[in-house]
Each structure stands twice: as C-alpha cells, then as structure tokens.
Coordinates of N, CA and C in Angstrom, one line a residue:
X1 N 83.2 74.9 110.3 CA 83.9 76.1 110.6 C 85.3 75.9 110.0
X2 N 85.7 76.9 109.2 CA 87.0 76.9 108.6 C 88.1 77.3 109.5
X3 N 89.1 76.5 109.6 CA 90.3 76.9 110.4 C 91.5 76.7 109.5
X4 N 92.4 77.7 109.6 CA 93.7 77.6 108.9 C 94.8 77.4 109.9
X5 N 95.7 76.5 109.6 CA 96.8 76.3 110.6 C 98.1 76.4 109.8
X6 N 99.0 77.3 110.3 CA 100.3 77.5 109.7 C 101.4 76.7 110.6
X7 N 102.4 76.2 109.9 CA 103.5 75.6 110.6 C 104.8 75.8 109.8
X8 N 105.9 75.6 110.4 CA 107.2 75.7 109.7 C 108.0 76.9 110.2
X9 N 107.5 77.7 111.0 CA 108.3 78.9 111.5 C 109.4 78.4 112.4
X10 N 110.5 79.1 112.3 CA 111.7 78.7 113.1 C 112.7 79.9 113.1
X11 N 113.8 79.7 113.8 CA 114.9 80.7 113.9 C 116.0 80.2 113.0
X12 N 116.4 81.0 112.0 CA 117.5 80.7 111.1 C 118.5 81.8 111.0
X13 N 119.6 81.5 110.4 CA 120.7 82.5 110.2 C 120.4 83.2 108.9
X14 N 121.0 84.4 108.8 CA 120.9 85.2 107.6 C 121.4 84.4 106.4
X15 N 120.5 84.4 105.4 CA 120.8 83.6 104.2 C 120.2 82.2 104.2
X16 N 119.6 81.8 105.3 CA 119.0 80.5 105.4 C 117.7 80.3 104.7
X17 N 117.1 79.2 104.8 CA 115.8 78.9 104.2 C 114.8 78.2 105.1
X18 N 113.5 78.5 104.9 CA 112.5 77.8 105.6 C 111.3 77.6 104.6
X19 N 110.5 76.6 105.0 CA 109.3 76.3 104.2 C 108.1 76.4 105.2
X20 N 107.2 77.3 105.0 CA 106.0 77.4 105.7 C 104.9 76.6 105.1
X21 N 104.0 76.0 105.9 CA 102.9 75.2 105.4 C 101.6 75.8 106.0
X22 N 100.6 75.8 105.1 CA 99.2 76.2 105.5 C 98.3 75.1 105.1
X23 N 97.5 74.6 106.1 CA 96.5 73.6 105.8 C 95.2 74.1 106.4
X24 N 94.1 73.6 105.9 CA 92.8 74.0 106.3 C 92.0 72.8 106.8
X25 N 91.2 73.1 107.9 CA 90.2 72.1 108.3 C 88.8 72.6 108.1
X26 N 87.9 71.8 107.7 CA 86.6 72.2 107.4 C 86.5 72.9 106.0
X27 N 87.5 72.7 105.2 CA 87.5 73.5 103.9 C 88.6 72.9 103.0
X28 N 88.4 73.0 101.7 CA 89.4 72.6 100.8 C 89.8 73.9 100.0
X29 N 91.1 73.9 99.6 CA 91.6 75.1 98.9 C 91.3 75.1 97.4
X30 N 90.1 74.6 97.0 CA 89.7 74.7 95.6 C 89.1 76.0 95.3
X31 N 89.6 76.6 94.2 CA 89.2 77.9 93.7 C 89.2 78.9 94.8
X32 N 90.3 79.1 95.3 CA 90.5 80.1 96.5 C 91.8 80.9 96.2
X33 N 91.7 82.1 96.7 CA 92.9 82.9 96.7 C 93.5 82.7 98.1
X34 N 94.7 82.2 98.2 CA 95.4 81.9 99.5 C 96.6 82.8 99.5
X35 N 96.7 83.6 100.6 CA 97.8 84.5 100.7 C 98.6 84.3 102.0
X36 N 99.9 84.7 101.9 CA 100.7 84.8 103.1 C 101.0 86.2 103.4
X37 N 100.8 86.6 104.7 CA 101.0 87.9 105.2 C 102.0 87.8 106.3
X38 N 102.6 88.9 106.6 CA 103.5 89.0 107.8 C 103.3 90.3 108.6
X39 N 103.7 90.2 109.8 CA 103.5 91.4 110.7 C 104.5 91.4 111.8
X40 N 105.0 92.6 112.1 CA 105.9 92.8 113.3 C 105.2 93.9 114.1
X41 N 105.7 94.0 115.4 CA 105.1 95.1 116.2 C 105.3 96.5 115.6
X42 N 106.3 96.6 114.8 CA 106.7 98.0 114.3 C 106.0 98.3 113.0
X43 N 105.4 97.3 112.3 CA 104.9 97.5 111.0 C 103.5 97.0 110.8
X44 N 102.7 97.6 109.9 CA 101.4 97.1 109.6 C 101.6 95.7 108.9
X45 N 100.4 95.0 108.9 CA 100.5 93.7 108.2 C 100.8 93.9 106.7
X46 N 101.7 93.1 106.2 CA 102.2 93.2 104.9 C 101.9 91.9 104.1
X47 N 101.4 92.1 102.9 CA 101.2 90.9 102.0 C 102.5 90.5 101.4
X48 N 102.8 89.2 101.4 CA 104.0 88.6 101.0 C 103.8 87.9 99.6
X49 N 102.9 87.0 99.6 CA 102.7 86.2 98.3 C 101.3 85.7 98.4
X50 N 100.7 85.4 97.2 CA 99.4 84.8 97.1 C 99.3 84.0 95.9
X51 N 98.4 83.0 96.0 CA 98.2 82.0 94.8 C 96.8 81.8 94.6
X52 N 96.4 81.8 93.4 CA 95.0 81.4 93.0 C 95.0 79.9 92.7
X53 N 94.4 79.1 93.6 CA 94.4 77.7 93.4 C 93.6 77.3 92.2
X54 N 92.7 78.2 91.7 CA 91.9 77.9 90.6 C 92.7 77.8 89.3
X55 N 93.7 78.6 89.1 CA 94.5 78.6 87.9 C 96.0 78.6 88.1
X56 N 96.4 78.6 89.4 CA 97.8 78.6 89.7 C 98.6 79.9 89.6
X57 N 97.9 80.9 89.3 CA 98.6 82.2 89.2 C 99.1 82.7 90.5
X58 N 100.2 83.5 90.5 CA 100.8 83.9 91.8 C 101.1 85.4 91.7
X59 N 101.1 86.0 92.9 CA 101.6 87.4 93.0 C 102.6 87.5 94.2
X60 N 103.6 88.4 94.1 CA 104.6 88.5 95.1 C 104.8 90.0 95.4
X61 N 105.1 90.2 96.7 CA 105.6 91.5 97.1 C 107.0 91.7 96.5
X62 N 107.3 93.0 96.1 CA 108.6 93.3 95.6 C 109.8 92.8 96.5
X63 N 109.5 92.9 97.8 CA 110.5 92.7 98.8 C 111.0 91.2 98.9
X64 N 110.1 90.3 98.3 CA 110.4 88.9 98.4 C 110.5 88.2 97.0
X65 N 110.2 89.0 96.0 CA 110.2 88.4 94.6 C 111.6 87.9 94.3
X66 N 111.6 86.6 93.8 CA 112.9 86.0 93.5 C 113.5 85.2 94.7
X67 N 113.0 85.4 95.9 CA 113.5 84.7 97.0 C 112.5 83.7 97.6
X68 N 111.2 84.1 97.5 CA 110.1 83.3 98.1 C 109.3 82.7 96.9
X69 N 108.8 81.5 97.2 CA 107.9 80.8 96.2 C 106.7 80.3 96.9
X70 N 105.5 80.6 96.4 CA 104.3 80.1 96.9 C 103.8 79.0 96.0
X71 N 103.2 77.9 96.6 CA 102.7 76.8 95.8 C 101.6 76.2 96.5
X72 N 100.8 75.5 95.6 CA 99.6 74.7 96.2 C 99.8 73.2 95.8
X73 N 99.8 72.4 96.9 CA 100.0 71.0 96.7 C 98.6 70.4 96.7
X74 N 98.1 69.9 95.5 CA 96.8 69.4 95.4 C 96.6 68.1 96.2
X75 N 97.6 67.3 96.2 CA 97.4 66.0 96.8 C 97.2 66.1 98.3
X76 N 97.9 67.0 98.9 CA 97.8 67.3 100.4 C 97.0 68.5 100.7
X77 N 96.5 69.1 99.7 CA 95.7 70.3 99.9 C 96.3 71.3 100.9
X78 N 97.6 71.6 100.6 CA 98.3 72.5 101.4 C 98.9 73.6 100.6
X79 N 99.1 74.7 101.2 CA 99.8 75.8 100.5 C 101.1 76.1 101.2
X80 N 102.2 76.1 100.4 CA 103.5 76.3 100.9 C 104.1 77.7 100.6
X81 N 104.9 78.1 101.5 CA 105.7 79.3 101.2 C 107.2 78.9 101.4
X82 N 107.9 78.7 100.3 CA 109.3 78.4 100.4 C 110.1 79.7 100.4
X83 N 110.9 79.9 101.5 CA 111.6 81.1 101.7 C 113.1 80.9 101.6
X84 N 113.7 81.4 100.7 CA 115.2 81.2 100.5 C 115.9 82.6 100.7
X85 N 117.2 82.5 101.0 CA 118.0 83.7 101.2 C 117.3 84.7 102.1
X86 N 117.0 84.1 103.3 CA 116.2 84.9 104.3 C 117.2 86.0 104.8
X87 N 116.5 87.1 105.2 CA 117.2 88.3 105.7 C 116.7 88.7 107.1
X88 N 117.4 89.4 107.9 CA 116.8 89.8 109.2 C 115.5 90.6 109.1
X89 N 115.4 91.3 108.0 CA 114.1 92.1 107.8 C 112.9 91.2 107.5
X90 N 113.2 89.9 107.2 CA 112.0 89.0 107.0 C 111.5 88.5 108.3
X91 N 112.1 88.8 109.4 CA 111.6 88.4 110.7 C 110.2 89.0 111.0
X92 N 109.3 88.1 111.3 CA 107.9 88.5 111.5 C 107.1 87.3 111.9
X93 N 105.9 87.5 112.3 CA 104.9 86.4 112.4 C 104.2 86.3 111.0
X94 N 104.2 85.1 110.5 CA 103.6 84.9 109.1 C 102.3 84.3 109.3
X95 N 101.3 84.8 108.6 CA 99.9 84.4 108.6 C 99.5 83.8 107.2
X96 N 98.7 82.8 107.3 CA 98.0 82.3 106.1 C 96.6 82.8 106.1
X97 N 96.1 83.2 104.9 CA 94.8 83.7 104.8 C 94.1 83.2 103.5
X98 N 92.8 83.0 103.5 CA 92.1 82.5 102.4 C 90.9 83.3 102.0
X99 N 90.7 83.5 100.7 CA 89.5 84.2 100.2 C 88.8 83.2 99.3
X100 N 87.9 82.4 99.8 CA 87.2 81.4 99.1 C 86.5 81.9 97.8
X101 N 86.5 81.2 96.8 CA 85.7 81.5 95.6 C 86.3 82.6 94.8
X102 N 87.6 83.0 95.0 CA 88.2 84.1 94.3 C 89.5 83.7 93.7
X103 N 89.8 84.4 92.6 CA 91.1 84.5 92.0 C 91.8 85.7 92.7
X104 N 93.1 85.5 92.8 CA 93.9 86.7 93.4 C 94.1 87.7 92.3
X105 N 93.7 88.9 92.5 CA 94.0 90.0 91.6 C 95.4 90.5 91.8
X106 N 95.9 91.3 90.9 CA 97.2 91.9 91.1 C 97.4 92.7 92.4
X107 N 96.3 93.2 92.9 CA 96.3 94.0 94.1 C 95.9 93.2 95.3
X108 N 95.9 91.9 95.3 CA 95.4 91.1 96.4 C 96.2 91.3 97.7
X109 N 97.5 91.5 97.5 CA 98.3 91.6 98.7 C 98.1 92.9 99.5
X110 N 97.5 93.9 98.8 CA 97.3 95.2 99.4 C 95.9 95.2 100.2
X111 N 95.1 94.2 100.1 CA 93.8 94.2 100.7 C 93.6 93.0 101.6
X112 N 94.2 93.1 102.8 CA 94.0 91.9 103.7 C 92.6 91.7 104.1
X113 N 91.8 92.8 104.1 CA 90.4 92.6 104.4 C 89.6 91.8 103.5
X114 N 90.1 91.5 102.3 CA 89.4 90.7 101.3 C 89.6 89.2 101.6
X115 N 90.4 88.9 102.6 CA 90.6 87.5 103.0 C 89.8 87.2 104.2
X116 N 88.9 86.2 104.0 CA 87.9 86.0 105.0 C 88.4 85.2 106.2
X117 N 89.3 84.2 105.9 CA 89.8 83.3 106.9 C 91.3 83.5 107.2
X118 N 91.7 83.4 108.5 CA 93.0 83.6 108.8 C 93.5 82.6 109.8
X119 N 94.8 82.2 109.7 CA 95.4 81.4 110.7 C 95.9 82.2 111.9
X120 N 96.5 81.5 112.9 CA 97.0 82.1 114.1 C 98.4 82.6 113.9
X121 N 99.1 82.2 112.9 CA 100.5 82.7 112.6 C 101.5 81.8 113.1
X122 N 102.7 81.9 112.5 CA 103.9 81.2 112.9 C 105.1 82.1 112.8
X123 N 105.9 82.0 113.8 CA 107.0 83.0 114.0 C 108.2 82.6 113.1
X124 N 108.7 83.6 112.4 CA 110.0 83.4 111.6 C 111.0 84.4 112.2
X125 N 112.1 83.9 112.6 CA 113.2 84.8 113.1 C 114.5 84.6 112.3
X126 N 115.0 85.6 111.8 CA 116.3 85.5 111.0 C 117.3 86.3 111.7
X127 N 118.3 85.6 112.2 CA 119.4 86.3 112.9 C 120.5 86.8 111.9
X128 N 121.0 88.0 112.3 CA 122.0 88.6 111.4 C 123.4 88.0 111.7

C-alpha cells in the first residue's frame, strides 16, 4: 500500500522560508509525476508545483513561480518544495500527491484527480 507523508510545515513570518518534504512508503518515486497542492477552507485545492521524476521537468503555478522550487532527491527518494519569500496568502494545508508512471504535463496542476496517491497534508502558516 502506497503512503505519502509530508513534513516541514510550520508558522513563519512574512518573507520567511520553509522546505516541505514528501516521502513514500511502499513505493519509489521513479517515473512519477509528483505534485504539491494546497488548500484553505475558503478556496478549492490549488496546484502549486509538480515534477516529473523521469526527466526532471517541472511546472509551477504563476502565484509561486520564482519563489518556490520543487526537486527530487534520488538518494533519499524524497520530493522537496523549497518555499522562499513566503506571503500570508501562502497560508494553507500543503499536500503531496503522486501519479505513478506518468510525466507531468503542462496542465498537471489543474487536474488533481489525475494524482492517484495523496498524503495527509502539512500546515503552513505565514503571519503578516
């Protein structure tokens, strides 16, 4: 059974940085589209960033492009989301999701249903 576990969420000040980590049990992130999504009570789930572990290609939401970086660590088989220059509007629960056997298309972030496996989420709070 595939389980995804996120960690690294915390409370930071406006302009601060955090690094989220996603690891999997019962699965390896080989040839997988791995995405980070976020959700608040007021908004629908929003795709933030995704990486194709097969070729290293990435996609980002416009709202985070230039501030967030997604990466895959082969040695530890983890996917990271480095978040810099955080803003209060980045406050949300962040979820890791995986679509095994796929490359991320340019529209991957718009189709959460394409991701088969999801973690439980980690809370990120950015104070103004």
